[in-house]
Every structure is written in C-alpha cells, then in structure tokens.
Coordinates of C-alpha atoms in Angstrom, one line a residue:
M1 CA -33.5 -122.0 -30.5
S2 CA -35.4 -125.0 -29.5
G3 CA -33.9 -128.2 -28.2
A4 CA -34.5 -131.7 -29.6
P5 CA -37.7 -133.2 -28.3
A6 CA -37.1 -135.3 -25.3
G7 CA -37.4 -139.0 -25.9
P8 CA -39.5 -141.4 -23.8
R9 CA -38.3 -141.6 -20.2
T10 CA -37.1 -145.0 -19.0
R11 CA -38.6 -146.1 -15.8
V12 CA -36.3 -147.9 -13.4
D13 CA -38.1 -150.3 -11.0
C14 CA -36.0 -150.7 -7.9
G15 CA -37.4 -153.9 -6.4
R16 CA -36.2 -155.9 -3.5
V17 CA -32.9 -157.6 -3.8
D18 CA -33.2 -161.4 -3.4
F19 CA -30.4 -162.7 -1.2
G20 CA -31.7 -166.3 -1.4
R21 CA -33.2 -166.2 2.1
T22 CA -36.9 -166.0 3.2
V23 CA -37.4 -163.2 5.7
L24 CA -40.6 -162.1 7.4
V25 CA -40.8 -158.4 8.2
S26 CA -43.4 -156.7 10.4
R27 CA -43.4 -153.0 11.1
G28 CA -45.3 -150.8 13.5
P29 CA -45.3 -147.1 14.1
R30 CA -42.3 -147.3 16.6
W31 CA -41.0 -150.9 16.1
S32 CA -40.0 -153.4 13.5
L33 CA -39.4 -157.1 13.5
R34 CA -37.3 -159.1 11.1
L35 CA -37.5 -162.9 11.3
D36 CA -35.2 -165.1 9.2
V37 CA -37.3 -168.2 8.4
R38 CA -34.3 -170.6 8.2
T39 CA -33.0 -169.4 11.5
A40 CA -36.4 -169.8 13.2
V41 CA -36.8 -173.3 11.8
S42 CA -33.3 -174.2 12.9
C43 CA -34.1 -173.0 16.5
A44 CA -37.3 -175.1 16.5
V45 CA -35.5 -178.2 15.3
F46 CA -32.7 -177.7 17.8
G47 CA -35.2 -177.1 20.6
L48 CA -37.1 -180.3 19.6
L49 CA -33.9 -182.3 19.7
T50 CA -33.0 -180.9 23.1
A51 CA -36.5 -181.8 24.5
V52 CA -36.1 -185.4 23.2
A53 CA -32.6 -185.6 24.8
V54 CA -33.9 -184.3 28.1
L55 CA -36.8 -186.8 28.2
V56 CA -34.4 -189.7 27.4
S57 CA -32.0 -188.5 30.1
L58 CA -34.8 -188.4 32.6
A59 CA -36.1 -191.9 31.6
Y60 CA -32.9 -193.9 31.4
G61 CA -30.3 -194.5 34.1
T62 CA -29.6 -197.0 36.9
Y63 CA -33.4 -197.4 37.1
D64 CA -35.2 -197.2 33.7
I65 CA -38.5 -195.5 33.7
P66 CA -41.0 -195.5 30.7
L67 CA -41.3 -192.2 28.9
G68 CA -45.0 -192.1 29.5
E69 CA -44.4 -192.3 33.2
V70 CA -41.8 -189.6 33.0
L71 CA -44.2 -187.3 31.3
R72 CA -46.9 -188.0 33.9
T73 CA -44.4 -187.3 36.6
L74 CA -43.4 -183.9 35.1
T75 CA -47.0 -182.9 34.8
G76 CA -47.6 -183.5 38.5
G77 CA -48.5 -187.2 38.6
G78 CA -46.4 -190.3 39.1
E79 CA -45.7 -192.4 42.1
G80 CA -43.5 -191.3 45.0
G81 CA -40.5 -193.4 44.1
T82 CA -40.7 -192.3 40.4
R83 CA -41.2 -188.7 41.4
K84 CA -38.1 -188.8 43.6
I85 CA -35.9 -190.2 40.9
V86 CA -37.2 -188.0 38.1
V87 CA -37.8 -184.7 39.8
E88 CA -35.4 -184.7 42.7
W89 CA -32.4 -186.6 41.3
R90 CA -32.3 -186.4 37.5
L91 CA -34.2 -183.2 36.6
P92 CA -31.8 -180.6 38.2
R93 CA -28.8 -182.3 36.5
V94 CA -30.5 -182.2 33.1
L95 CA -31.6 -178.6 33.5
L96 CA -28.1 -177.6 34.4
A97 CA -26.8 -179.4 31.3
V98 CA -29.3 -177.3 29.2
L99 CA -28.2 -174.0 30.9
F100 CA -24.5 -174.8 30.8
G101 CA -24.6 -175.9 27.2
A102 CA -26.4 -172.7 26.2
A103 CA -24.0 -170.5 28.2
L104 CA -20.9 -172.1 26.7
A105 CA -22.3 -171.9 23.1
V106 CA -23.2 -168.2 23.5
A107 CA -19.7 -167.5 24.9
G108 CA -18.1 -169.3 22.0
A109 CA -20.2 -167.3 19.5
I110 CA -19.2 -164.0 21.2
F111 CA -15.4 -164.8 21.1
Q112 CA -15.5 -166.2 17.5
S113 CA -17.3 -163.0 16.5
V114 CA -14.9 -160.7 18.3
S115 CA -11.8 -162.5 17.1
R116 CA -13.3 -163.1 13.6
N117 CA -11.9 -166.6 13.7
P118 CA -13.6 -170.0 14.1
L119 CA -10.9 -171.0 16.6
G120 CA -11.6 -168.1 18.8
S121 CA -13.5 -169.9 21.5
P122 CA -12.8 -169.5 25.3
D123 CA -11.4 -173.0 25.7
I124 CA -8.9 -172.5 22.9
I125 CA -7.7 -169.0 23.7
G126 CA -7.2 -169.6 27.4
F127 CA -10.2 -168.1 29.1
S128 CA -11.5 -171.4 30.3
S129 CA -8.1 -172.2 31.7
G130 CA -8.0 -168.9 33.4
S131 CA -11.4 -169.5 35.0
Y132 CA -10.2 -172.9 36.1
T133 CA -7.0 -171.4 37.6
G134 CA -9.0 -168.8 39.6
A135 CA -11.3 -171.5 40.9
L136 CA -8.4 -173.8 41.8
V137 CA -6.6 -171.1 43.8
V138 CA -9.7 -170.5 45.9
M139 CA -10.6 -174.2 46.2
L140 CA -7.1 -175.4 47.2
L141 CA -5.5 -172.5 48.9
S142 CA -8.3 -170.9 50.8
G143 CA -10.9 -173.7 50.9
G144 CA -13.7 -171.4 49.9
G145 CA -17.3 -172.5 49.3
Y146 CA -19.4 -172.4 46.1
Y147 CA -19.8 -168.6 45.9
Q148 CA -16.1 -168.0 46.7
V149 CA -15.1 -170.5 44.0
A150 CA -17.5 -168.8 41.5
A151 CA -15.9 -165.4 42.3
G152 CA -12.4 -166.8 41.9
S153 CA -13.4 -168.4 38.6
L154 CA -14.8 -165.1 37.3
I155 CA -11.7 -163.1 38.4
G156 CA -9.4 -165.7 36.8
G157 CA -11.3 -165.6 33.5
I158 CA -11.4 -161.8 33.3
A159 CA -7.7 -161.5 34.3
T160 CA -6.7 -164.0 31.6
A161 CA -8.8 -162.2 29.0
F162 CA -7.1 -158.9 29.9
L163 CA -3.7 -160.5 29.7
V164 CA -4.3 -162.2 26.3
F165 CA -5.7 -159.0 24.8
V166 CA -2.8 -156.9 26.1
L167 CA -0.1 -159.3 24.8
A168 CA -1.9 -159.6 21.5
Y169 CA -2.3 -155.9 21.0
R170 CA -0.1 -154.4 18.3
Q171 CA -1.8 -151.2 17.1
G172 CA -4.9 -153.2 17.1
T173 CA -5.9 -156.8 18.0
R174 CA -5.6 -159.2 15.1
A175 CA -7.3 -162.5 15.1
F176 CA -4.2 -164.5 14.4
Q177 CA -2.2 -162.9 17.2
L178 CA -5.1 -163.4 19.6
I179 CA -5.3 -167.1 18.9
I180 CA -1.6 -167.7 19.2
V181 CA -1.2 -165.7 22.4
G182 CA -4.3 -167.4 23.8
I183 CA -3.0 -170.9 23.1
A184 CA 0.3 -170.0 24.7
I185 CA -1.4 -168.6 27.9
S186 CA -3.6 -171.6 28.0
A187 CA -0.6 -174.0 28.0
M188 CA 1.1 -172.0 30.7
L189 CA -2.0 -172.0 32.9
G190 CA -2.5 -175.7 32.3
A191 CA 1.0 -176.4 33.7
F192 CA 0.3 -174.1 36.6
N193 CA -3.0 -175.8 37.3
T194 CA -1.2 -179.2 37.3
W195 CA 1.4 -177.9 39.8
L196 CA -1.4 -176.7 42.1
V197 CA -3.1 -180.1 42.1
L198 CA 0.2 -181.9 42.7
R199 CA 1.0 -179.7 45.8
A200 CA -2.4 -180.2 47.3
D201 CA -3.5 -182.8 49.9
I202 CA -4.5 -186.1 48.4
E203 CA -8.2 -185.6 49.1
E204 CA -8.3 -182.0 47.8
A205 CA -6.2 -183.1 44.8
M206 CA -8.6 -185.9 43.9
L207 CA -11.6 -183.6 44.3
A208 CA -9.9 -181.0 42.1
A209 CA -9.0 -183.6 39.5
V210 CA -12.5 -184.9 39.2
W211 CA -13.9 -181.4 39.1
G212 CA -11.3 -180.4 36.5
G213 CA -12.6 -183.1 34.1
G214 CA -15.8 -181.2 33.8
S215 CA -18.6 -183.1 35.6
L216 CA -22.3 -182.7 36.3
N217 CA -22.2 -185.3 39.0
S218 CA -23.5 -184.3 42.5
L219 CA -25.1 -181.1 41.1
G220 CA -28.6 -180.4 42.2
Y221 CA -31.1 -177.7 43.0
D222 CA -28.6 -175.9 45.3
Q223 CA -26.6 -175.1 42.2
L224 CA -29.5 -174.8 39.8
W225 CA -31.2 -171.8 41.4
P226 CA -28.1 -169.5 41.6
V227 CA -27.1 -170.4 38.0
L228 CA -30.6 -169.8 36.7
G229 CA -30.7 -166.4 38.5
I230 CA -27.4 -165.3 37.1
L231 CA -28.2 -166.4 33.6
A232 CA -31.5 -164.6 33.7
V233 CA -29.4 -161.4 33.9
L234 CA -26.4 -162.4 31.6
V235 CA -28.3 -163.9 28.7
P236 CA -30.6 -161.0 27.9
L237 CA -27.6 -158.6 28.1
T238 CA -25.7 -160.9 25.8
L239 CA -28.5 -161.2 23.2
A240 CA -28.8 -157.4 23.2
T241 CA -25.2 -157.1 22.0
G242 CA -26.0 -159.3 18.9
P243 CA -26.8 -156.5 16.4
A244 CA -23.6 -154.6 17.5
L245 CA -21.5 -157.7 17.2
R246 CA -22.8 -158.2 13.6
Q247 CA -21.8 -154.7 12.8
L248 CA -18.3 -155.3 14.3
E249 CA -17.8 -158.2 11.9
L250 CA -17.9 -155.6 9.0
G251 CA -14.7 -154.1 10.4
D252 CA -14.0 -151.4 13.0
D253 CA -14.2 -148.5 10.4
A254 CA -17.5 -149.7 9.0
A255 CA -19.0 -150.3 12.4
S256 CA -17.9 -146.8 13.6
A257 CA -19.5 -145.3 10.5
L258 CA -22.7 -147.0 11.4
G259 CA -22.6 -145.4 14.9
T260 CA -21.3 -148.4 16.8
R261 CA -19.0 -147.6 19.8
V262 CA -16.5 -150.3 18.8
N263 CA -14.3 -150.4 21.9
A264 CA -17.3 -150.3 24.3
V265 CA -19.1 -153.1 22.5
R266 CA -16.0 -155.3 22.3
L267 CA -15.2 -154.8 26.0
T268 CA -18.8 -155.5 27.0
A269 CA -19.0 -158.6 24.8
V270 CA -15.7 -160.0 26.2
V271 CA -16.8 -159.4 29.8
L272 CA -20.2 -161.1 29.2
G273 CA -18.5 -164.0 27.4
V274 CA -16.0 -164.5 30.2
A275 CA -18.8 -164.3 32.8
L276 CA -20.7 -167.0 31.1
T277 CA -17.6 -169.2 30.8
A278 CA -16.7 -168.6 34.4
L279 CA -20.2 -169.4 35.7
V280 CA -20.0 -172.9 34.0
T281 CA -16.4 -173.5 35.2
A282 CA -17.2 -172.6 38.8
S283 CA -20.1 -175.0 38.9
A284 CA -19.1 -178.0 36.8
G285 CA -15.4 -177.4 36.0
P286 CA -14.0 -176.7 32.5
I287 CA -16.2 -178.3 29.8
A288 CA -14.3 -178.0 26.5
F289 CA -15.3 -177.8 22.9
I290 CA -19.0 -176.9 23.3
S291 CA -18.0 -173.3 22.8
L292 CA -16.0 -174.2 19.7
V293 CA -18.4 -176.6 18.0
A294 CA -21.9 -175.2 18.6
P295 CA -21.4 -171.8 16.9
Q296 CA -19.7 -173.3 13.9
I297 CA -22.4 -176.0 13.4
T298 CA -25.0 -173.3 13.8
R299 CA -23.5 -171.1 11.1
R300 CA -23.4 -174.0 8.7
V301 CA -27.0 -175.0 9.4
T302 CA -28.5 -171.5 9.3
R303 CA -26.1 -170.4 6.5
S304 CA -25.5 -167.2 8.4
A305 CA -22.4 -165.1 7.7
S306 CA -22.5 -163.4 11.1
V307 CA -22.9 -164.3 14.8
A308 CA -26.1 -166.3 15.6
L309 CA -26.4 -166.2 19.4
L310 CA -29.9 -167.7 20.0
P311 CA -29.5 -170.7 17.6
S312 CA -26.1 -171.4 19.1
A313 CA -27.5 -171.4 22.6
V314 CA -30.2 -173.9 21.7
L315 CA -27.8 -176.2 19.9
G316 CA -25.2 -175.9 22.7
A317 CA -27.9 -177.1 25.1
F318 CA -28.7 -180.1 23.0
L319 CA -25.0 -181.0 22.6
L320 CA -24.2 -180.9 26.3
V321 CA -27.3 -182.9 27.3
L322 CA -26.4 -185.5 24.6
A323 CA -22.8 -185.6 25.8
D324 CA -23.9 -186.1 29.4
L325 CA -26.3 -188.9 28.4
I326 CA -23.4 -190.6 26.6
G327 CA -21.1 -190.2 29.6
Q328 CA -23.7 -191.8 31.8
R329 CA -24.7 -194.7 29.6
L330 CA -21.7 -195.6 27.5
F331 CA -19.8 -197.5 30.3
A332 CA -22.7 -197.9 32.8
P333 CA -22.7 -198.3 35.7
V334 CA -19.4 -196.3 35.5
Q335 CA -20.2 -192.6 34.7
L336 CA -17.7 -190.6 32.7
P337 CA -17.4 -186.9 33.4
V338 CA -19.1 -185.0 30.6
G339 CA -15.9 -183.0 29.9
I340 CA -14.2 -186.2 28.7
V341 CA -17.0 -186.9 26.3
T342 CA -17.0 -183.4 24.9
V343 CA -13.2 -183.5 24.5
S344 CA -13.4 -186.8 22.7
I345 CA -16.0 -185.7 20.3
G346 CA -14.8 -182.1 19.9
G347 CA -11.3 -183.2 19.3
L348 CA -12.3 -184.9 16.1
Y349 CA -14.2 -181.8 15.0
F350 CA -11.2 -179.7 15.9
V351 CA -8.9 -181.7 13.7
W352 CA -11.3 -181.5 10.8
L353 CA -11.6 -177.7 11.3
L354 CA -7.8 -177.3 11.3
V355 CA -7.5 -179.3 8.1
R356 CA -10.3 -177.3 6.5
E357 CA -8.7 -174.0 7.4
A358 CA -5.3 -175.1 6.1
R359 CA -6.8 -176.1 2.8
R360 CA -8.6 -172.7 2.5
S361 CA -5.5 -170.8 3.2
A362 CA -3.3 -172.9 0.9

C-alpha cells in the first residue's frame, strides 16, 4: 500500500525580528558586542551638553573669562591670573559636579530597577537621609574629619537600606511596600536630623545646616582626588551589574531561570547604590532629585524598557553641572546651594510624575 505523494514542502524563512531599534552587533571567536544606536547617540548628545555646561561654568563667575581663553588655559596656556581662576578655583568644583551627578544618577537607576518603580530613588526611599544622619552624627557628636564623616555617611546609608528592606519584607519585597516604608523612614530621619542640628553649638549647627542644603562651595582638589579614586572602583563594578539588573526586571523567577543569582545581585546592587549615594552625601551633603529625574529622562530619551546606567550617568552629570551654574549665577553675587536648585526643579518633575502615575493606575 503506497501513501499519497507528498506535496511540495513549504519553506519557512525565520528572519530577524524587527523591534524598531537599530542595533550594531559585532562578534568574535570569544566575545560579542551589541551597541544600540539610539543609546549611543543619546550618550554622545548628553556628553556634548555636559562639555558645554562645563566650559560655561569655567568661563562665567565673579570674573568673566572669554571661552577662547578658557580653552587655551585648559590646554596649558593662559596667563597666571586666568590659570589660577580656571584651573585652581573653578575646575575642581566643576569636575566634582560631573562626578557627583553621574554617581547620583547611577544610584537612582539602580534603586529604580531593584524596586521596579520610578519613585524608587535613594532620596525618596530614605537612603540619602540615612547617609545624612550618619554624617551628622560623626560631624556633630565626635567632630570627625572628612574621612570619618564619609565613613559615617556610608554606615548610615547601609543601615537605613537594611532597615527599609527588613520592614518592607513580607514574603518578598514589593515595590509599593518599599516606597511607603522608605518615605516613612525618611520622614523620621529628617526629624532626627533636625533635632541633632538644634542641639548642636551655633557654629556647628550653621555649618551642618549649610552642608545639609547640598553645596559644592569650598570643595577643591583635596576632595576631588579621593572621590575620583573611590568612583574608579565603584563605577566599573556598578556597570558590571547592568546585565543582571536587566534580567531582574523580568521577575525573580525568570531571572533565576536564566541563571541569575537573584538575592546576590540585588544585595550587591543595593550596597553599590548606597555607597555611591553616601560618597556624594559625605562630600557635598544631600543633593536631592538628581537620582530621581536623571534615570527617568534617560529612559524616555533612549526609549529603553530597562535600566540604562551609562546614559543615566552622563545625563546626571549634565543636570548637576547645570544646576550648580544656575545656583551660582541666578542671584549673583549670592550663591545658592546646588541642593536648593535641584529641589526646586526636581519638585516640579516629582509632581508631574505623581500625576502621571495616578492617571495610569486610574
């Protein structure tokens, strides 16, 4: 018995799926590189804006200097007086603004990824307040120096993060619980910080109050080199967690199925994020809303559904340099602490974000 003749086979062509994004892929025998063109262009644009803001900050102040003279000074030329103003006075402050902005933005991207919530930044869920508390305790009670204050800030941030996660844990950590507990802890720590300042001597209280506003005043090379050395260690470690964080955003079960050690990755990311926040807080005081705003703007510009650490870092650097420039020039010769500027601008964005989230959940 013979079967019916087989008909012509249908050939199925499995081509690439077009997700609407241009991606460049390069593969070697033991390595591969995937580059999203939109993300790369966004980083380049953010970097260009940061460079322009840096040059403007170096050129304009109490003594205005032409941009051409600033460029000549940075390349080794320039007169003695100009070189002193640009290189010795203004350059370390601007570079610290770049580093602090990048660190805060990366920390915000980490916590928003871990909490899976756009409100999950360290200044909203209490980690910045915890770092501020640790620094205040060392500053007002023991009179420690820069490194002691930095250590106190780090310990305070880590202790606050541990407390928030413990209180928010109910057979797993949910984003809503994390945000609510973090806001409550932040309010309590804010009251405690105010009590510490009120009990301090008048000179210490004034110093703590100015520092608590988030200021880059009086920062120089003595602070720049330690910050640069610490970030040279923290930033590569943080960027290395990016792929694992993107897998965590798929959910714990999916991430585990892909071979990700969920708890280890989450703990490592939180420690790195707290360390970045504490480093900035110890040096310049709590600078709010860069951690909240920069990752969200980055996601909208790059149209990325997951964490984008490097673009967030570049945009955060631009935002803080711009905020510091506004604080210096808006009411010149009076200089506003950069934290006041970021709170004023970020508060408007925060209200818009809350309204947007309320409409989406309605």
